[in-house]
Amino acid sequence: MAKDITFTCTACNASTTKWSGRCDSCEAWNTIEEVKPLTGGPKSKKAMGGGRGKQINLTDLATLEPEPPRTLSGVGELDRTLGGGLVKASAILVGGDPGIGKSTLLLQAAARFARNGLKVLYISGEESASQVQMRARRLGLTESPVKLASETNLRDILTTLEAEKPDFVIIDSIQTMWLDTVEAAPGSVSQVRSAAHELTTFAKQNGIAVVLVGHVTKEGTIAGPRVVEHMVDTVLYFEGERGHQFRILRAVKNRFGPADEIGVFEMTGKGLAEVKNPSAMFLSERGDPAPGSVVFAGIEGSRPMLCEFQALVSPSPHSQPRRTVVGWDGSRLAMILAVLESRAGVPFTGLDVYLNVAGGLRVSEPAADLAVAAALISAREDAALPKDCVVFGELSLSGGLRAAPQTENRLKEASKLGFTSAITPVRAKRGGDSGVSMREMRDLHSFVEQVFGER
Ligand code: TYD
Ligand code: MG
């Protein structure tokens, strides 16, 4: 019973388990008072118990904190994806498939930031310093004052960081780092988590911006970047199809800028090059109008981006027809096939369906629904849409069409690339004139009728 009651000194805040006339800590008289426990919950070892904590300072929303300082790399696609440059004392995770180009991207970024005045350290746990130097030579970056190290022991790395005091550190990759206090093997969930925790805490305390590279892994004992996503300020994924030269850097979480922002790069013989006009690039290999090909006017992050959806529909030899998707969501395709069948009377039973986004792009916007539906019907009917036409709009399960955000921006981009017409949902609001003629559709049924004729 006596154990549950705690006494504190009102003068110096020291706590004791028994009352006395004089405080042992500050030697003041008559200052010891009894305090009631904070919560009346169970008194197990794991509960907080009765002890009081320190009172924390509260502030209000109006208090102005200065904006964190940012540094630009000069690579527009990278700076935009970071939310407007690299923030001091921040932690960034860059995830991606092995071999997609993470090390290449970060070595190039390191060189740019170093040239812009930051003290940059590149620590590789996968390659030797000479391998990194070889890559730097190939990329023409040997002049940049980036410091290299090949190391995996986190204790040594932190000691080095403390002595060197860099502004920007790249850890390639977090899965190779290990702490001597954790018994598990490098790459295991507990090692990856602890290493990421140590590095991010150290970086924040010392004003260092740190990038953790993480390989995306198939389910297994090796931990993927997902286990550290919550610990960092910014999560970027580097995506692309192995066979294509395009690479997309996508911000999926950003405490310092908009998420969903993307940067587009091209893998060349001399490293990654910025793609300033991705729409033109993604449509560059488009030939004459073909059945199943539809241009979608999309929005990625803050900017419009045109890309081509390609569909192929053929009689299936299997009892269970195939549904294959590259660059789009498979379950969303199933939904659109179902809506087409029940609301517009276009069945796909007994037909194999293949859907692909040209150029290795991944589209996740719901506004692509109508473009996908158009590609599917066009492939099924063997009828091509006009060459100069873009399509966008979200489809509801009732077969209705919903207006997509940023219609004006989509139309402007389409117009810039020489498109003259757009098939869109009916919208209430009208903006400026983009020079693109709009064919507005109320629902999927009227879309099928008007575009592909009476059935
Ligand atoms: P890398 O950056 O090592 O990938 P990650 O770190 O994500 O595992 O990139 C490896 C691939 O990039 C490799 O297959 C070769 C290609 N590459 C080029 O095409 N051009 C280049 O200039 C460089 C350095 C790499
Ligand atoms: Mg690598």
Coordinates of C-alpha atoms and ligand atoms in Angstrom, one line a residue:
M1 CA 0.0 0.0 0.0
A2 CA 2.7 2.5 1.1
K3 CA 4.5 1.8 -2.2
D4 CA 1.8 3.4 -4.3
I5 CA 1.9 6.7 -2.6
T6 CA 4.6 9.0 -3.9
F7 CA 5.8 12.2 -2.3
T8 CA 7.5 15.1 -4.0
C9 CA 9.2 18.3 -2.9
T10 CA 7.4 21.4 -4.1
A11 CA 10.6 23.3 -4.1
C12 CA 12.9 21.0 -6.2
N13 CA 10.5 18.4 -7.7
A14 CA 12.5 15.5 -6.2
S15 CA 10.3 12.5 -5.4
T16 CA 10.6 10.1 -2.5
T17 CA 8.5 7.1 -1.3
K18 CA 8.1 8.4 2.3
W19 CA 7.2 11.6 3.9
S20 CA 9.7 13.6 5.9
G21 CA 9.9 17.1 7.3
R22 CA 13.0 18.0 5.3
C23 CA 13.7 17.3 1.6
D24 CA 16.8 15.2 1.1
S25 CA 17.7 16.8 -2.2
C26 CA 17.4 20.5 -1.6
E27 CA 17.3 20.5 2.2
A28 CA 14.2 22.7 2.4
W29 CA 11.8 22.3 5.3
N30 CA 8.1 21.4 5.0
T31 CA 8.0 21.1 1.3
I32 CA 7.3 17.4 0.9
E33 CA 3.7 16.7 -0.3
E34 CA 1.9 13.6 -1.2
V35 CA 0.9 13.2 -4.9
K36 CA -1.8 11.0 -6.2
P37 CA -1.0 8.6 -9.0
L38 CA -1.6 10.0 -12.6
T39 CA -3.8 7.1 -13.6
G40 CA -5.9 4.6 -11.7
G41 CA -5.1 1.8 -14.1
P42 CA -3.6 -1.6 -13.2
K43 CA -0.3 -1.3 -11.3
S44 CA 1.6 -3.8 -13.4
K45 CA 5.3 -3.4 -14.1
K46 CA 4.5 -2.2 -17.7
A47 CA 2.1 0.6 -16.5
M48 CA 3.5 4.0 -15.8
G49 CA 3.1 3.8 -12.0
G50 CA 2.5 6.8 -9.9
G51 CA 5.6 8.8 -10.6
R52 CA 5.2 12.3 -12.1
G53 CA 7.0 13.5 -15.1
K54 CA 8.3 16.9 -16.0
Q55 CA 5.8 19.4 -17.3
I56 CA 6.5 20.1 -21.0
N57 CA 6.3 23.5 -22.6
L58 CA 3.3 24.1 -24.8
T59 CA 3.3 26.6 -27.7
D60 CA 0.5 27.8 -29.9
L61 CA 0.0 27.4 -33.7
A62 CA 0.7 31.1 -34.4
T63 CA 4.3 30.9 -33.2
L64 CA 6.6 31.2 -36.2
E65 CA 9.3 28.6 -36.7
P66 CA 11.7 29.6 -39.4
E67 CA 11.4 27.6 -42.6
P68 CA 14.1 24.9 -42.6
P69 CA 17.0 25.9 -45.0
R70 CA 17.0 24.1 -48.3
T71 CA 19.7 23.5 -50.9
L72 CA 19.1 23.0 -54.6
S73 CA 20.9 20.3 -56.5
G74 CA 20.3 22.1 -59.8
V75 CA 18.7 18.9 -61.2
G76 CA 15.1 20.2 -61.6
E77 CA 13.5 16.8 -61.5
L78 CA 15.2 15.8 -58.2
D79 CA 14.6 19.2 -56.5
R80 CA 11.0 19.1 -57.4
T81 CA 10.5 15.6 -56.1
L82 CA 12.2 16.6 -52.8
G83 CA 9.6 19.3 -52.5
G84 CA 11.9 22.2 -53.5
G85 CA 15.4 21.1 -52.6
L86 CA 17.2 19.2 -49.8
V87 CA 16.2 20.2 -46.3
K88 CA 18.9 20.4 -43.6
A89 CA 18.6 17.8 -40.8
S90 CA 16.1 15.6 -42.6
A91 CA 16.0 11.9 -43.3
I92 CA 15.1 10.6 -46.8
L93 CA 14.5 7.0 -47.8
V94 CA 15.1 6.1 -51.4
G95 CA 13.6 2.7 -52.2
G96 CA 13.6 0.7 -55.4
D97 CA 14.3 -2.6 -57.1
P98 CA 18.0 -3.8 -57.1
G99 CA 19.7 -2.6 -60.3
I100 CA 17.1 0.1 -61.1
G101 CA 19.7 2.9 -60.7
K102 CA 19.5 4.1 -57.1
S103 CA 23.3 4.2 -56.6
T104 CA 23.7 6.0 -59.9
L105 CA 21.1 8.6 -59.0
L106 CA 22.5 9.3 -55.6
L107 CA 26.1 9.5 -56.7
Q108 CA 25.1 12.1 -59.3
A109 CA 23.0 13.9 -56.7
A110 CA 25.9 13.8 -54.2
A111 CA 28.2 15.3 -56.8
R112 CA 25.7 18.1 -57.6
F113 CA 25.2 19.0 -53.9
A114 CA 28.9 18.9 -53.3
R115 CA 29.5 21.3 -56.1
N116 CA 26.8 23.6 -54.6
G117 CA 28.8 23.9 -51.4
L118 CA 27.6 21.1 -49.2
K119 CA 30.0 18.7 -47.5
V120 CA 29.0 15.3 -48.8
L121 CA 29.8 11.8 -47.6
Y122 CA 28.9 8.7 -49.6
I123 CA 29.1 5.6 -47.6
S124 CA 28.6 2.4 -49.5
G125 CA 28.1 -0.9 -47.8
E126 CA 27.8 -2.8 -51.1
E127 CA 30.6 -1.6 -53.3
S128 CA 34.3 -0.9 -52.6
A129 CA 35.5 2.7 -52.8
S130 CA 37.3 1.8 -56.1
Q131 CA 34.1 0.5 -57.6
V132 CA 32.3 3.7 -56.7
Q133 CA 35.3 5.7 -58.1
M134 CA 35.0 3.7 -61.3
R135 CA 31.4 4.6 -61.7
A136 CA 32.1 8.3 -60.9
R137 CA 34.7 8.2 -63.7
R138 CA 32.2 6.8 -66.1
L139 CA 29.7 9.5 -65.1
G140 CA 32.3 12.3 -65.4
L141 CA 32.0 13.2 -61.7
T142 CA 35.6 12.8 -60.5
E143 CA 36.0 16.6 -60.1
S144 CA 33.3 16.8 -57.4
P145 CA 34.5 17.0 -53.8
V146 CA 32.5 14.0 -52.5
K147 CA 34.1 11.9 -49.8
L148 CA 33.8 8.2 -50.1
A149 CA 33.9 5.3 -47.7
S150 CA 33.1 1.6 -47.9
E151 CA 31.8 0.5 -44.5
T152 CA 29.0 -1.4 -42.8
N153 CA 29.7 -1.0 -39.1
L154 CA 27.4 1.7 -37.8
R155 CA 29.4 2.5 -34.7
D156 CA 32.4 3.4 -37.0
I157 CA 30.2 5.3 -39.3
L158 CA 28.7 7.4 -36.6
T159 CA 32.1 8.1 -35.1
T160 CA 33.3 9.2 -38.5
L161 CA 30.2 11.5 -39.0
E162 CA 30.8 13.1 -35.7
A163 CA 34.4 13.9 -36.6
E164 CA 33.8 14.9 -40.2
K165 CA 30.6 17.0 -39.6
P166 CA 29.2 16.6 -43.1
D167 CA 26.0 18.4 -44.4
F168 CA 24.7 15.5 -46.4
V169 CA 25.3 11.7 -46.0
I170 CA 24.3 8.9 -48.3
I171 CA 24.0 5.4 -46.8
D172 CA 23.9 2.8 -49.6
S173 CA 22.2 0.6 -48.5
I174 CA 20.5 0.5 -45.1
Q175 CA 20.2 -3.3 -45.5
T176 CA 23.9 -3.8 -45.3
M177 CA 24.4 -1.7 -42.1
W178 CA 24.7 -3.4 -38.7
L179 CA 24.9 -2.6 -35.1
D180 CA 27.1 -4.6 -32.8
T181 CA 24.4 -4.4 -30.1
V182 CA 21.8 -6.2 -32.1
E183 CA 22.2 -9.9 -32.5
A184 CA 20.4 -10.5 -35.7
A185 CA 22.1 -10.7 -39.1
P186 CA 22.5 -7.6 -41.3
G187 CA 19.4 -7.1 -43.4
S188 CA 17.0 -8.5 -40.9
V189 CA 14.1 -6.4 -39.7
S190 CA 15.6 -5.6 -36.3
Q191 CA 19.0 -4.6 -37.7
V192 CA 17.5 -2.5 -40.5
R193 CA 15.1 -0.8 -38.0
S194 CA 17.8 -0.1 -35.4
A195 CA 20.3 1.1 -37.9
A196 CA 17.7 3.5 -39.5
H197 CA 16.7 4.7 -36.0
E198 CA 20.4 5.4 -35.0
L199 CA 21.1 7.2 -38.3
T200 CA 18.0 9.4 -38.4
T201 CA 18.4 10.4 -34.7
F202 CA 22.0 11.2 -35.1
A203 CA 21.3 13.1 -38.3
K204 CA 18.6 15.2 -36.7
Q205 CA 20.7 16.0 -33.6
N206 CA 23.7 17.1 -35.7
G207 CA 21.9 18.9 -38.5
I208 CA 22.9 16.4 -41.2
A209 CA 20.6 15.5 -44.1
V210 CA 20.8 11.7 -44.5
V211 CA 19.6 9.5 -47.4
L212 CA 19.0 5.8 -46.7
V213 CA 19.0 3.6 -49.8
G214 CA 16.7 0.6 -49.4
H215 CA 16.2 -2.3 -51.8
V216 CA 12.7 -3.4 -52.4
T217 CA 12.6 -7.1 -51.6
K218 CA 10.2 -9.9 -52.2
E219 CA 8.7 -11.3 -48.9
G220 CA 11.4 -13.0 -47.0
T221 CA 13.8 -12.6 -44.1
I222 CA 15.5 -9.6 -45.6
A223 CA 13.7 -6.4 -44.6
G224 CA 12.5 -4.1 -47.3
P225 CA 12.3 -0.3 -47.1
R226 CA 8.7 -0.4 -45.8
V227 CA 9.9 -1.1 -42.2
V228 CA 11.6 2.3 -42.0
E229 CA 9.1 4.4 -43.9
H230 CA 7.6 5.8 -40.7
M231 CA 11.0 6.9 -39.3
V232 CA 12.0 9.2 -42.1
D233 CA 10.7 12.6 -43.3
T234 CA 10.6 11.8 -47.0
V235 CA 10.1 8.5 -48.8
L236 CA 11.0 8.4 -52.5
Y237 CA 10.6 5.3 -54.7
F238 CA 12.7 4.9 -57.9
E239 CA 10.7 2.9 -60.4
G240 CA 10.9 1.8 -64.0
E241 CA 10.8 -1.2 -66.1
R242 CA 14.1 -2.9 -66.5
G243 CA 13.9 -3.0 -70.3
H244 CA 13.0 0.7 -70.7
Q245 CA 15.3 3.6 -70.3
F246 CA 12.7 5.7 -68.3
R247 CA 13.0 6.0 -64.5
I248 CA 10.5 7.7 -62.3
L249 CA 11.4 9.1 -58.9
R250 CA 8.2 9.3 -56.9
A251 CA 7.6 11.0 -53.6
V252 CA 5.1 8.8 -51.6
K253 CA 5.6 10.7 -48.3
N254 CA 7.0 14.1 -47.8
R255 CA 6.9 16.2 -44.6
F256 CA 8.5 19.1 -46.5
G257 CA 6.5 19.2 -49.7
P258 CA 3.7 17.6 -51.7
A259 CA 3.6 13.8 -51.9
D260 CA 2.9 12.2 -55.3
E261 CA 5.3 14.6 -57.0
I262 CA 7.5 12.8 -59.6
G263 CA 10.8 13.3 -61.4
V264 CA 11.4 11.7 -64.7
F265 CA 14.8 10.5 -65.7
E266 CA 16.3 8.5 -68.6
M267 CA 19.1 6.0 -68.1
T268 CA 21.8 6.6 -70.6
G269 CA 25.3 5.4 -71.1
K270 CA 26.5 8.3 -69.0
G271 CA 24.1 7.9 -66.1
L272 CA 20.7 9.4 -65.5
A273 CA 19.6 12.4 -67.5
E274 CA 16.6 14.6 -66.7
V275 CA 13.6 14.4 -68.9
K276 CA 12.2 17.9 -69.0
N277 CA 9.2 17.1 -71.2
P278 CA 8.0 13.6 -70.2
S279 CA 4.7 13.8 -72.2
A280 CA 6.6 14.2 -75.5
M281 CA 8.9 11.3 -74.4
F282 CA 6.2 8.9 -73.5
L283 CA 4.4 9.5 -76.7
S284 CA 7.4 9.6 -78.9
E285 CA 7.1 6.1 -80.3
R286 CA 3.4 6.4 -81.1
G287 CA 2.6 5.8 -84.7
D288 CA -0.6 6.0 -86.7
P289 CA -3.8 5.4 -84.8
A290 CA -4.2 1.8 -83.9
P291 CA -7.0 -0.1 -82.3
G292 CA -6.5 -0.4 -78.5
S293 CA -4.3 2.6 -78.3
V294 CA -5.6 5.6 -76.3
V295 CA -3.7 8.7 -75.1
F296 CA -4.5 9.6 -71.5
A297 CA -4.1 13.2 -70.3
G298 CA -3.0 12.6 -66.7
I299 CA -1.7 14.6 -63.8
E300 CA 1.3 13.3 -61.9
G301 CA 2.0 15.4 -58.7
S302 CA 1.8 19.0 -59.8
R303 CA 2.2 18.6 -63.5
P304 CA 0.2 17.2 -66.4
M305 CA 1.6 14.2 -68.2
L306 CA 0.3 12.5 -71.3
C307 CA 0.8 8.8 -71.8
E308 CA -0.5 6.0 -74.0
F309 CA -2.6 3.1 -72.8
Q310 CA -2.5 0.0 -75.0
A311 CA -5.0 -2.8 -74.9
L312 CA -5.2 -6.1 -76.6
V313 CA -8.2 -8.4 -76.6
S314 CA -8.2 -11.8 -78.1
P315 CA -10.3 -15.0 -77.9
S316 CA -9.1 -17.1 -75.0
P317 CA -8.2 -20.8 -75.3
H318 CA -8.4 -21.1 -71.5
S319 CA -11.5 -21.7 -69.4
Q320 CA -10.4 -18.9 -67.2
P321 CA -9.5 -16.0 -69.5
R322 CA -6.3 -14.0 -68.8
R323 CA -6.2 -10.5 -67.4
T324 CA -2.7 -9.1 -67.6
V325 CA -1.8 -5.5 -66.6
V326 CA 1.5 -3.7 -66.7
G327 CA 1.7 -0.1 -65.3
W328 CA -1.8 -0.1 -63.9
D329 CA -3.8 -1.7 -61.0
G330 CA -5.1 -5.2 -61.8
S331 CA -8.1 -5.0 -59.6
R332 CA -9.1 -1.6 -61.1
L333 CA -9.0 -3.3 -64.5
A334 CA -11.4 -6.0 -63.2
M335 CA -13.7 -3.3 -62.0
I336 CA -13.8 -1.6 -65.3
L337 CA -14.4 -4.8 -67.2
A338 CA -17.3 -5.5 -64.9
V339 CA -18.7 -1.9 -65.4
L340 CA -18.4 -2.2 -69.1
E341 CA -20.2 -5.5 -69.1
S342 CA -23.1 -4.5 -66.8
R343 CA -23.6 -0.8 -67.6
A344 CA -22.6 -0.5 -71.2
G345 CA -23.4 -4.0 -72.5
V346 CA -19.8 -4.7 -73.7
P347 CA -19.0 -8.2 -72.4
F348 CA -15.4 -9.6 -72.2
T349 CA -16.4 -13.2 -71.3
G350 CA -14.2 -15.7 -73.1
L351 CA -11.7 -13.0 -74.1
D352 CA -8.1 -12.6 -72.9
V353 CA -7.4 -9.0 -71.9
Y354 CA -3.9 -7.4 -71.9
L355 CA -3.4 -3.8 -70.8
N356 CA -0.1 -1.9 -70.9
V357 CA 1.1 1.7 -70.2
A358 CA 3.7 2.5 -72.9
G359 CA 7.2 3.5 -71.8
G360 CA 7.2 1.7 -68.4
L361 CA 5.2 4.4 -66.6
R362 CA 3.0 3.4 -63.6
V363 CA -0.3 5.2 -63.5
S364 CA -2.4 5.3 -60.4
E365 CA -4.9 8.1 -61.0
P366 CA -8.6 7.2 -61.1
A367 CA -9.0 9.7 -63.9
A368 CA -7.4 7.0 -66.2
D369 CA -10.6 4.9 -65.9
L370 CA -12.2 6.3 -69.1
A371 CA -9.0 6.0 -71.1
V372 CA -8.7 2.3 -70.0
A373 CA -12.3 1.7 -70.9
A374 CA -11.8 3.4 -74.3
A375 CA -8.6 1.3 -75.0
L376 CA -10.5 -1.9 -74.1
I377 CA -13.5 -1.2 -76.3
S378 CA -11.3 0.1 -79.1
A379 CA -9.3 -3.2 -79.0
R380 CA -12.4 -5.3 -78.8
E381 CA -14.2 -3.5 -81.6
D382 CA -11.0 -3.2 -83.7
A383 CA -11.7 0.5 -84.1
A384 CA -9.1 3.1 -83.5
L385 CA -9.8 6.5 -81.9
P386 CA -8.9 9.6 -83.8
K387 CA -5.1 10.3 -83.6
D388 CA -5.4 13.8 -82.2
C389 CA -7.7 12.9 -79.3
V390 CA -7.0 12.5 -75.6
V391 CA -9.2 10.9 -73.0
F392 CA -9.7 11.3 -69.2
G393 CA -12.4 10.8 -66.6
E394 CA -13.2 8.7 -63.6
L395 CA -15.8 5.9 -63.8
S396 CA -18.2 5.1 -61.1
L397 CA -19.7 1.6 -60.5
S398 CA -23.1 2.9 -61.8
G399 CA -21.5 3.6 -65.2
G400 CA -21.6 7.4 -64.5
L401 CA -18.6 9.6 -65.3
R402 CA -17.0 11.9 -62.8
A403 CA -15.1 15.0 -63.7
A404 CA -11.4 14.9 -63.0
P405 CA -9.4 17.6 -61.2
Q406 CA -7.3 20.1 -63.1
T407 CA -9.1 19.7 -66.4
E408 CA -7.6 22.9 -67.7
N409 CA -4.0 21.8 -67.1
R410 CA -4.7 18.5 -68.9
L411 CA -6.1 20.3 -71.9
K412 CA -3.3 22.8 -72.0
E413 CA -0.7 20.0 -72.1
A414 CA -2.6 18.1 -74.8
S415 CA -2.8 21.3 -76.9
K416 CA 1.0 21.8 -76.4
L417 CA 1.6 18.4 -77.9
G418 CA -0.7 18.9 -80.9
F419 CA -3.9 17.2 -79.7
T420 CA -7.1 19.0 -80.9
S421 CA -9.9 17.1 -79.2
A422 CA -10.6 15.5 -75.8
I423 CA -13.2 13.1 -74.6
T424 CA -14.1 14.0 -71.0
P425 CA -16.9 13.8 -68.5
V426 CA -19.5 16.6 -68.4
R427 CA -18.3 19.2 -66.0
A428 CA -20.0 22.1 -64.3
K429 CA -17.2 24.6 -64.2
R430 CA -15.6 26.1 -67.3
G431 CA -12.2 27.6 -67.4
G432 CA -10.0 29.3 -70.0
D433 CA -9.7 28.3 -73.6
S434 CA -7.0 25.7 -74.4
G435 CA -7.9 25.4 -78.1
V436 CA -8.9 21.7 -77.6
S437 CA -12.5 20.9 -78.5
M438 CA -14.2 18.8 -75.8
R439 CA -16.6 16.0 -76.4
E440 CA -18.4 15.8 -73.0
M441 CA -19.9 12.5 -72.0
R442 CA -22.6 12.0 -69.3
D443 CA -22.1 8.3 -68.7
L444 CA -20.3 5.2 -70.1
H445 CA -23.3 4.1 -72.1
S446 CA -23.5 7.3 -74.1
F447 CA -19.7 7.3 -74.4
V448 CA -19.8 3.9 -76.1
E449 CA -22.7 5.0 -78.3
Q450 CA -21.2 8.3 -79.4
V451 CA -17.6 7.1 -79.9
F452 CA -18.0 3.6 -81.2
G453 CA -21.4 4.0 -82.8
E454 CA -24.7 2.3 -82.3
R455 CA -24.4 -1.3 -81.2
Ligands
TYD1 P1 22.7 1.0 -59.9 O1 22.8 2.4 -59.7 O2 23.9 0.2 -59.5 O3 21.4 0.3 -59.3 P2 21.0 0.1 -57.8 O4 21.9 0.9 -57.0 O5 19.6 0.6 -57.8 O6 21.1 -1.4 -57.5 O7 22.4 0.8 -61.5 C1 22.8 -0.3 -62.2 C2 22.3 -0.3 -63.6 O8 22.3 1.0 -64.2 C3 23.1 -1.2 -64.3 O9 22.3 -2.3 -64.8 C4 23.8 -0.5 -65.4 C5 23.0 0.8 -65.5 N1 23.8 2.0 -65.8 C6 23.7 2.6 -67.0 O10 22.9 2.2 -67.9 N2 24.4 3.7 -67.3 C7 25.3 4.2 -66.3 O11 26.0 5.2 -66.6 C8 25.4 3.6 -65.1 C9 26.3 4.1 -64.0 C10 24.6 2.5 -64.8
MG2 MG 23.3 0.1 -55.6

